[in-house]
Coordinates of C-alpha atoms and ligand atoms in Angstrom, one line a residue:
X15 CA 89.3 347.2 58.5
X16 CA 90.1 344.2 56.3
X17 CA 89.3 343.7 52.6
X18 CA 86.5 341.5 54.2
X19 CA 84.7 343.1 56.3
X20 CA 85.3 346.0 54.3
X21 CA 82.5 343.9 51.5
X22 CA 80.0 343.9 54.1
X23 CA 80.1 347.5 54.8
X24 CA 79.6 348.2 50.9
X25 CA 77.0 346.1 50.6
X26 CA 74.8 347.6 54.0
X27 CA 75.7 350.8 52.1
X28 CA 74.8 350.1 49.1
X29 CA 71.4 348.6 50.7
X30 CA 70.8 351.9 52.2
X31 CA 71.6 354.4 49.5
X32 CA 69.7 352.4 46.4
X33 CA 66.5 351.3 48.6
X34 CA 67.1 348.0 49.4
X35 CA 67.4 347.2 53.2
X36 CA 67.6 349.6 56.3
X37 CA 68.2 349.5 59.8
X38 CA 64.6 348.8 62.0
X39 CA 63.0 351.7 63.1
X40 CA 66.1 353.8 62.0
X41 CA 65.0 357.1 62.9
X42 CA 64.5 355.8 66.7
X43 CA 68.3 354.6 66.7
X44 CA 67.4 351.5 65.5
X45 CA 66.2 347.8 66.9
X46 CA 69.6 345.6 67.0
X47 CA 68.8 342.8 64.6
X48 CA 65.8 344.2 63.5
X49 CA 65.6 345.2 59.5
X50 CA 63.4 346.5 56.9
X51 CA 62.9 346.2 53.5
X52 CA 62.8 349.2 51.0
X53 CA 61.2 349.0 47.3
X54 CA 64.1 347.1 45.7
X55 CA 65.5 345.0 48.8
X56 CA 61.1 343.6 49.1
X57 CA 60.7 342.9 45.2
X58 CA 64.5 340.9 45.4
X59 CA 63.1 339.2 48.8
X60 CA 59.8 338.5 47.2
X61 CA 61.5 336.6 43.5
X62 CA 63.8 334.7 45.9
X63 CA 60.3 333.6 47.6
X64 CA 58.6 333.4 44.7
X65 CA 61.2 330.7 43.0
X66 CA 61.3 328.7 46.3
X67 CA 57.0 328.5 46.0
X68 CA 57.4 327.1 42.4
X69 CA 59.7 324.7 42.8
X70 CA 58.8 323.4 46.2
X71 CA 55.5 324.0 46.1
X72 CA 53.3 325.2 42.8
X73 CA 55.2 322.9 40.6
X74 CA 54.9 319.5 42.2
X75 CA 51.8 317.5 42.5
X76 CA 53.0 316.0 46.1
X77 CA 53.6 318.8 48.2
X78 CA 50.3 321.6 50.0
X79 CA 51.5 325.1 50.7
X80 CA 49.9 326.6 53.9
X81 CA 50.2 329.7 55.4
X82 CA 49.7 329.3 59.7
X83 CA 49.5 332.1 62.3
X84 CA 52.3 334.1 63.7
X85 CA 51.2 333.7 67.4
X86 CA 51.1 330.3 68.7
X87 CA 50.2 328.9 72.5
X88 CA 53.1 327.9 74.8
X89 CA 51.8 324.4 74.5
X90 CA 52.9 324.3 71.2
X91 CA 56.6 325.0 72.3
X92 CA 56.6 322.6 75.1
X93 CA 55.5 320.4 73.2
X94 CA 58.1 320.7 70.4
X95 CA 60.7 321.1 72.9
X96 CA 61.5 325.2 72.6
X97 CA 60.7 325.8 76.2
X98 CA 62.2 323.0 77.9
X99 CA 65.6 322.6 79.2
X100 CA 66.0 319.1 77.1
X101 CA 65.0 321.1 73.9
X102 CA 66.3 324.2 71.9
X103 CA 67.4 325.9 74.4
X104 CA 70.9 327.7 73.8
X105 CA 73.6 327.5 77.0
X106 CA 74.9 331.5 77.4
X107 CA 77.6 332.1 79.4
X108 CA 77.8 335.5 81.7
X109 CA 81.2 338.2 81.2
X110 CA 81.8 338.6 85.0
X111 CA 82.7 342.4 83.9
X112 CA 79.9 343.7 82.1
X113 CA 77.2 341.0 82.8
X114 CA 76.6 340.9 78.9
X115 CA 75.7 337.0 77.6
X116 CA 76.8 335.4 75.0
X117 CA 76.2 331.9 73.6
X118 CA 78.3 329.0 74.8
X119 CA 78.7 327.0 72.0
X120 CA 80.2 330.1 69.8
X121 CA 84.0 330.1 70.8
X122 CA 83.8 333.2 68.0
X123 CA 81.5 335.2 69.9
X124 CA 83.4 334.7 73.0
X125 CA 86.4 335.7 71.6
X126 CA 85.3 338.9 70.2
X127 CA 83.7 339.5 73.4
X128 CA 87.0 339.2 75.0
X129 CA 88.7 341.4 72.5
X130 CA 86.1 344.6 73.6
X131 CA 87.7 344.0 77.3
X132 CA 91.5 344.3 75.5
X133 CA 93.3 344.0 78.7
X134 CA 90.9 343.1 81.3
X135 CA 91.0 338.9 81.4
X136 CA 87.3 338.1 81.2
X137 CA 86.2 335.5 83.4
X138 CA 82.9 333.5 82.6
X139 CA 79.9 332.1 84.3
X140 CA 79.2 328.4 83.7
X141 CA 77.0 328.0 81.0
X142 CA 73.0 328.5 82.0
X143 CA 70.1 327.9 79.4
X144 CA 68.0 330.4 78.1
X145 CA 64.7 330.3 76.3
X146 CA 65.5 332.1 72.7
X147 CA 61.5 332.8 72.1
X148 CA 60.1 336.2 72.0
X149 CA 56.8 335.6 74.0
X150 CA 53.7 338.1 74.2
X151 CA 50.5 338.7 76.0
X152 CA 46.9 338.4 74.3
X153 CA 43.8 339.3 76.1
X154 CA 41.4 342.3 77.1
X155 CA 42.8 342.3 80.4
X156 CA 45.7 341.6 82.2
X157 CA 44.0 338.7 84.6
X158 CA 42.8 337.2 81.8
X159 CA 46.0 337.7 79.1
X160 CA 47.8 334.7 78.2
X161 CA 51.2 334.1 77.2
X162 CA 51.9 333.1 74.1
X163 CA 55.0 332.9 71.6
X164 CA 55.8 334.8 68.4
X165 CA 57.1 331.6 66.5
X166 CA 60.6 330.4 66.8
X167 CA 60.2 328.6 63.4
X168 CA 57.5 327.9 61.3
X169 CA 57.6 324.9 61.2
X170 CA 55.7 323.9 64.4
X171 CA 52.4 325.6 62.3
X172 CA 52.8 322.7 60.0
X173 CA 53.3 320.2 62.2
X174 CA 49.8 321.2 64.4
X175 CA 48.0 321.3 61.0
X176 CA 48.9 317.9 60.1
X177 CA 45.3 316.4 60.8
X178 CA 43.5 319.4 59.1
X179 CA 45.8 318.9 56.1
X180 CA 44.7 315.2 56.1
X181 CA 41.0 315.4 56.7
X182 CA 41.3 318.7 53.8
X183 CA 43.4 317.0 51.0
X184 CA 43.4 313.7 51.5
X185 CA 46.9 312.9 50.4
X186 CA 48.7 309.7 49.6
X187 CA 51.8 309.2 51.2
X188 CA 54.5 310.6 50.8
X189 CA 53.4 314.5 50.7
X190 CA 55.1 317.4 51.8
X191 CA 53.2 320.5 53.2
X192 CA 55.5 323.7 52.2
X193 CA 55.4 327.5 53.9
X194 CA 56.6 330.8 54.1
X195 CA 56.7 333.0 56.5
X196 CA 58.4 335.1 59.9
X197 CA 60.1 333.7 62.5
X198 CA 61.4 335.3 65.8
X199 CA 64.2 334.3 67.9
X200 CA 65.8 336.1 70.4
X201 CA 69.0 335.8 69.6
X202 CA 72.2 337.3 72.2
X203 CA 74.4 338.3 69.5
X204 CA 72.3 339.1 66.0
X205 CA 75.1 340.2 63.8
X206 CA 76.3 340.7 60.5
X207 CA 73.8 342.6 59.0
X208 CA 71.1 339.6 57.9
X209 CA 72.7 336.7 59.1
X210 CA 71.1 336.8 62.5
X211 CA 68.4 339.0 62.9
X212 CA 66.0 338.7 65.9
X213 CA 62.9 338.5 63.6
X214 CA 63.6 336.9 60.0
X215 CA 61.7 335.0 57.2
X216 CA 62.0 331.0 56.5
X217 CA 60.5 328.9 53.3
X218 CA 60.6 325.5 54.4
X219 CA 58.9 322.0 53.5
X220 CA 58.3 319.5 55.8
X221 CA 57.7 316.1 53.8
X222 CA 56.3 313.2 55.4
X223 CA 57.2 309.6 54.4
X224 CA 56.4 306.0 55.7
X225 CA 58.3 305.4 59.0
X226 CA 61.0 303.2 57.3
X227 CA 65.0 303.2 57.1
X228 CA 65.2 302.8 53.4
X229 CA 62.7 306.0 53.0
X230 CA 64.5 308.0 55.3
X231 CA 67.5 307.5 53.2
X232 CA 66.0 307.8 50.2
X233 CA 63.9 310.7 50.6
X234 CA 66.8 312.5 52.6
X235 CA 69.2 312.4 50.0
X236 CA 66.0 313.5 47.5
X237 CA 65.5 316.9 49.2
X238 CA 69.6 317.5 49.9
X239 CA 69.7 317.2 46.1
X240 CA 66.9 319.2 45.7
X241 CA 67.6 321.8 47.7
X242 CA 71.0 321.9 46.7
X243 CA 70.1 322.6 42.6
X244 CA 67.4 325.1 43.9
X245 CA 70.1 327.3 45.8
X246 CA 72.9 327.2 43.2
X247 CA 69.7 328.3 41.0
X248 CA 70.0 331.8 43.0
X249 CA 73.3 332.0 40.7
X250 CA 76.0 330.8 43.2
X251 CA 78.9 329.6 41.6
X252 CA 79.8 326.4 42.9
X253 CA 82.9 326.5 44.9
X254 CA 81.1 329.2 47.0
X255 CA 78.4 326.4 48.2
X256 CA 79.3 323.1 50.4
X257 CA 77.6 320.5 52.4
X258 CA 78.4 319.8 55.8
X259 CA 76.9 317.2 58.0
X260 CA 76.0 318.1 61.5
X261 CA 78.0 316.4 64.2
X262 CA 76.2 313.6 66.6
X263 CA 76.6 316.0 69.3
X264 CA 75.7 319.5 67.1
X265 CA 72.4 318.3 66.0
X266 CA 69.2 320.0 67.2
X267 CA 67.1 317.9 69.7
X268 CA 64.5 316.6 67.0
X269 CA 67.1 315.6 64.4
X270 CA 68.0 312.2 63.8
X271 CA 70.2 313.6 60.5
X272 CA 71.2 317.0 59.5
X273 CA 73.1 318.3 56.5
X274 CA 73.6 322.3 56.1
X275 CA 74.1 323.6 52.6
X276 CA 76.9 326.2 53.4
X277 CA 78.2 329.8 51.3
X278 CA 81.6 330.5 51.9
X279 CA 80.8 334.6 53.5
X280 CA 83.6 336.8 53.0
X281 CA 82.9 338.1 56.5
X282 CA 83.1 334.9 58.6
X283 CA 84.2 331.8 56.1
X284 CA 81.8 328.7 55.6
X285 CA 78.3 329.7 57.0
X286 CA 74.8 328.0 57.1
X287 CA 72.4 328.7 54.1
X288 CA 69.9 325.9 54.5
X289 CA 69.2 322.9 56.6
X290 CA 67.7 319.9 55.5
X291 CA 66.7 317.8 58.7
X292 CA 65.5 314.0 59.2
X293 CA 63.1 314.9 62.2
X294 CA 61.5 311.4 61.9
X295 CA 58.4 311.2 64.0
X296 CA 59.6 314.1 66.6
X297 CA 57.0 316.3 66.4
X298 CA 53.7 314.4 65.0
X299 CA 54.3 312.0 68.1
X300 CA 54.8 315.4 70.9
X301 CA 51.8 317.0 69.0
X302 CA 49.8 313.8 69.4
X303 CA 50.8 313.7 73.0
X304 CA 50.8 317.1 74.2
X305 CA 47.3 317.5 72.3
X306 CA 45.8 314.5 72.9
X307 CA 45.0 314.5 69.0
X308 CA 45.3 311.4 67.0
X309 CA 48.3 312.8 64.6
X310 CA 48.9 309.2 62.6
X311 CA 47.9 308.2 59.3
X312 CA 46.1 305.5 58.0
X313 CA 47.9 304.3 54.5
X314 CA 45.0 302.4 52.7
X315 CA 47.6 300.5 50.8
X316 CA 49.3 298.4 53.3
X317 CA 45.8 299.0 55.6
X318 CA 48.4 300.3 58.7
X319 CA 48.1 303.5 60.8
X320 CA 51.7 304.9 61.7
X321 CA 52.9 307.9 62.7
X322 CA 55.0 309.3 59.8
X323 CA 58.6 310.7 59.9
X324 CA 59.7 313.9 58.5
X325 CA 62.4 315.0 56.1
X326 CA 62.9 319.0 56.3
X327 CA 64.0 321.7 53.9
X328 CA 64.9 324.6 55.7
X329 CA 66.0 327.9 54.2
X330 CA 66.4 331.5 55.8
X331 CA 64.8 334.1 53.3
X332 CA 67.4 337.0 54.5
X333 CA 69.9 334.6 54.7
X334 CA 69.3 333.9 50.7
X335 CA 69.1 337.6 50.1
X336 CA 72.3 338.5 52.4
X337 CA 74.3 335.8 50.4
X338 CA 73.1 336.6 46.9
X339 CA 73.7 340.8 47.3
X340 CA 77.7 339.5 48.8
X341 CA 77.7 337.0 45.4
X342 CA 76.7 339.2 42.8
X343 CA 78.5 342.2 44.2
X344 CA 81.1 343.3 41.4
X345 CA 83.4 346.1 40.7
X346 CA 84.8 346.9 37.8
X347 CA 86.0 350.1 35.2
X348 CA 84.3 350.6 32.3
X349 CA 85.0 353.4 30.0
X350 CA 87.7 354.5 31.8
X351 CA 85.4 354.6 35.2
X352 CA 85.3 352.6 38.2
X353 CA 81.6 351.0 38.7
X354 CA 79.5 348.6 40.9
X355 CA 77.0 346.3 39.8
X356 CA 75.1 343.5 40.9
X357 CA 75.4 340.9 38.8
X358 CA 72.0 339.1 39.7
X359 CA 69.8 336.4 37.7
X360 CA 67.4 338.6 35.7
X361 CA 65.1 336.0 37.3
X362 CA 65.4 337.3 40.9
X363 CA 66.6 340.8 39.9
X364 CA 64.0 343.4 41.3
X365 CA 64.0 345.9 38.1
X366 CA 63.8 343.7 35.0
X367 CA 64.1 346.6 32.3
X368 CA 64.9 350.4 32.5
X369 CA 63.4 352.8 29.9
X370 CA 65.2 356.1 29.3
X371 CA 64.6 358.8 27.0
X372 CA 68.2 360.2 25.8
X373 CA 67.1 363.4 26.6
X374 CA 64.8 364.5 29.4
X375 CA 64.3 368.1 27.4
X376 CA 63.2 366.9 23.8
X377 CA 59.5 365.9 24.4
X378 CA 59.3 363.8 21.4
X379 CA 61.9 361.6 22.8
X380 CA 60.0 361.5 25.9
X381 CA 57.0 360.8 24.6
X382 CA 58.1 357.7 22.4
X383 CA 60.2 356.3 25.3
X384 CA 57.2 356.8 27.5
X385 CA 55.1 355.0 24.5
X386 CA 57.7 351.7 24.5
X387 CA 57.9 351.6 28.8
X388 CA 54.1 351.1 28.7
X389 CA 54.6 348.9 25.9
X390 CA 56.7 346.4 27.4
X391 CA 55.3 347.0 31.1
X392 CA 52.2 345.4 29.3
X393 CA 54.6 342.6 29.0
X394 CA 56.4 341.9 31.8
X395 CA 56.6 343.9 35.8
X396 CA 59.0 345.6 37.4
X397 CA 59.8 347.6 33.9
X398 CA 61.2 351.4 35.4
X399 CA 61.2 354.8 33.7
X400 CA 64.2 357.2 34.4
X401 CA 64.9 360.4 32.9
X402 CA 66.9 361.7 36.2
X403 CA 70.2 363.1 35.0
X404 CA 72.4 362.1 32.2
X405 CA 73.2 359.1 30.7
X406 CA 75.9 357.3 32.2
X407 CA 74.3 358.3 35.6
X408 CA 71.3 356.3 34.9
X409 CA 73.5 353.4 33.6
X410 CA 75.5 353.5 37.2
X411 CA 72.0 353.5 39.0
X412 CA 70.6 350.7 37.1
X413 CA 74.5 348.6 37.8
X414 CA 73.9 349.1 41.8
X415 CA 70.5 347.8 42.0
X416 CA 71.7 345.1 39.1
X417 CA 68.8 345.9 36.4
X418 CA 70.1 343.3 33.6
X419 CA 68.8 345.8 30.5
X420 CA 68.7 349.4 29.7
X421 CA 66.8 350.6 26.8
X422 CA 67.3 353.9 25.2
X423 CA 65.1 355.6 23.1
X424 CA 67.2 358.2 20.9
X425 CA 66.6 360.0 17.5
X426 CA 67.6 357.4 15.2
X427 CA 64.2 355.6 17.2
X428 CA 62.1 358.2 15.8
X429 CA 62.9 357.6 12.2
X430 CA 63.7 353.4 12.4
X431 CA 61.4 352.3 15.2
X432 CA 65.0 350.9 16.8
X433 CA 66.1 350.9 20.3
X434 CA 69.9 350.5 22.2
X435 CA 69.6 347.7 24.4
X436 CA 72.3 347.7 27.0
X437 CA 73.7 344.6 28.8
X438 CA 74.4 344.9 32.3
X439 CA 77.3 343.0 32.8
X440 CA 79.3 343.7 29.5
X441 CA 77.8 347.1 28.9
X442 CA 77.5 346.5 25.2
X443 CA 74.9 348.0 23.4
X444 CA 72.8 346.2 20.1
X445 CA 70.1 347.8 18.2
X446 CA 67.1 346.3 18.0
X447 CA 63.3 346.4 16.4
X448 CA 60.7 348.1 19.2
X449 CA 58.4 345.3 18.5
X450 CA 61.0 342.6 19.5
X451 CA 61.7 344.3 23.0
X452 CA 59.1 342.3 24.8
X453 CA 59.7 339.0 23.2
X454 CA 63.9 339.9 24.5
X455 CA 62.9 340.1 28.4
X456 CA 60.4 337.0 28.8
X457 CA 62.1 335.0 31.6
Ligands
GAP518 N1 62.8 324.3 61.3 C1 64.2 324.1 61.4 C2 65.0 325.4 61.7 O1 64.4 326.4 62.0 P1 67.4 326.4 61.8 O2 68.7 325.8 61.4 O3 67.3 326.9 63.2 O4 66.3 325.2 61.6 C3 66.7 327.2 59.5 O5 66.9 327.5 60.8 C4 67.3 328.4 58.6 O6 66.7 329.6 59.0 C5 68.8 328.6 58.7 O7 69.5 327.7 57.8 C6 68.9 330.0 58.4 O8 69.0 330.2 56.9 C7 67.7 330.7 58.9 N2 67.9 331.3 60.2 C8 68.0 330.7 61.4 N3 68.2 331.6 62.4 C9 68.3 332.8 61.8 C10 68.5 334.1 62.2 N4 68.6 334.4 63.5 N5 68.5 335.1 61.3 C11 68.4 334.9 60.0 N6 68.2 333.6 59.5 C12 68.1 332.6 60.4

């Protein structure tokens, strides 16, 4: 195993053992690319969504969040082009050997799949197409049941809300309509832990602007800035992000531009993070036609009706979390002892403050740490109390789940009102007042 791959496996460890993210259905043998979330990996997952709703959504006066259904009608696909051979549809190629599939525009997949035959030569199938939605029954009965699709992206609830949104709100052009929420693809090869799952979470934005050149350009290179500060706001450092423009012959169907915001992975190099897509009128106008719903908008300004393009921001939510554990993963010694920490934002960290007593058997020290954990939990959330075993062992646990502070309540606290506050990162330790602890951790 190389130092590389050798990260990933201490991170889906370190996932396991501290309550973050485990294997679907585990005790079953497990759902491949199927994952779920434990206490610490849902309160990380849920400040990482939390940040994307502010910014995108909660903190501008121009953009609706929404929150559509899960199960959609296969018109909805056809219509957007999932289901048809000219639309999303991924070419596989067949292993003559073992009949297993893999996707034909991934020469890495095909080369690994090659390596499991060592030395058999694999021979191929031509490529075929193959519908990547997970589909599903509803109904009383099975005459009656209808198929339907667990949603490939959730985007396409957006898009068939677009005339509710505008007889609801009444917005001026241009608006954006934001959401959050599962997708389901069924993907031949989900690997590497998040990256590709089978059923995963997207925050996206679809924006909609006048039909015009100069606002596509404008409002495209907008949201690429936008959503470029918003992920280095995780707390990527720099180098570790890129931009890369999608090839004329890369791009999905409905885009007439596309730009991925890449993290360099240790397991694979450059990888997608987040796309931001110029769909222009793609889906309004299929919606209006497969629906037979007047989808335009009437701009009282100019007194025109139009159809209006689309500039999307499109972000995987394990994706964020995947690269953010691999970015802040850190080892280093400290008082002579090798450690791990996570070196997250305190913003998206899921404990913000651990309260210890310095002794589990003195009840007065108990008691007071017990009196300044309810104290600041008045304060601020995710505050934890931990008396389990000795000192240092409670500073490791806090490192591996990346808790920025540690407060200790000790005897010098009984006679000063004082507290150690411990940094995470430089594990230096300041005394402070008890009544200036809260005013410390306000984000
Ligand atoms: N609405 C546009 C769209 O869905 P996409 O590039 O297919 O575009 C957008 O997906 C984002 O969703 C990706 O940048 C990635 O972060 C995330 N994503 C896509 N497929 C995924 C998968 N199988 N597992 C985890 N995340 C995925």
């Amino acid at each position: 195993m190389n130092q590389k791959e050798e990260l990933m496996n201490k991170i889906v460890s370190l996932c396991k053992r501290r309550g973050f993210i485990f294997q679907g259905s585990e005790i079953y043998g497990g759902l491949s690319g199927i994952f779920d979330y434990g206490p610490y990996g849902v309160e990380l997952r849920h400040n990482i969504k939390q940040y994307f709703w502010k910014k995108f959504i909660s903190d501008r006066e121009d953009v609706y969040g929404m929150s559509a259904a899960i199960l959609m009608p296969a018109s909805v696909w056809d219509a957007s082009g999932h289901t048809s051979e000219a639309g999303l549809v991924d070419p596989l190629v067949e292993c003559k050997i073992c009949h297993e599939r893999v996707r034909a525009d991934q020469p890495e997949a095909i080369v690994e799949h090659e390596a499991k035959h060592k030395k058999e030569k694999v021979e191929w199938s031509e490529p075929k197409v193959f519908n990547l939605l997970v589909e599903t029954k509803l109904g009383a009965s099975e005459e009656t049941s209808k198929k339907v699709y667990l949603r490939g992206e959730v985007t396409q609830g957006v898009h068939v809300n677009f005339k509710n949104i505008l007889d609801s709100m009444h917005p001026k052009i241009p608006f954006g309509i934001g959401q959050i929420g599962k997708a389901f693809r069924n993907e031949i090869t989900p690997r590497d832990f998040l990256f590709r799952q089978r059923e995963f979470e997207q925050m996206e934005l679809q924006f909609y602007i006048k039909p015009e050149e100069s606002e596509g350009k404008k409002w495209f290179e907008y949201w690429k800035q936008f959503a470029w500060e918003w992920y280095l706001g995780l707390g990527f450092k720099e180098e570790n992000l890129r931009f890369r423009q999608h090839a004329e012959d890369e791009r999905a169907h409905y885009a007439k531009d596309a730009w991925d915001i890449e993290y360099n992975t240790p397991f694979a190099g450059w990888k997608e993070a987040w796309g931001i897509h110029h769909r222009a009128d793609w889906d309004l106008k299929r919606h209006s036609e497969y629906s037979n719903e007047d989808l335009s908008y009437f701009d009282e300004e100019s007194k025109s009706k139009f159809i209006p393009w689309d500039i999307e921001c499109s972000g995987g939510v394990d994706r964020a979390v995947l690269f953010v554990l691999l970015e802040a993963y850190t080892e280093d010694e400290m008082g002579g002892e090798k450690r791990v920490y996570l070196k997250l934002k305190p913003e998206i960290a899921p404990v913000k403050v651990a309260v210890f007593p310095l002794l589990k058997n003195k009840p007065e020290l108990v008691k007071k740490a017990r009196e300044v954990y309810e104290m600041i939990r008045k304060e601020i959330s995710m505050v934890t109390f931990d008396d389990n075993g000795n000192i240092g062992k409670r500073y490791r646990r806090q490192d591996e789940i990346g808790t920025p502070f540690c407060v200790t309540i000790d005897f010098q606290t009984l006679e000063d009102e004082t507290v150690t506050v411990r940094d995470r990162d430089t594990g230096e330790q300041k005394r402070i007042q008890i009544k200036e602890l809260a005013q410390l951790f306000q984000p």
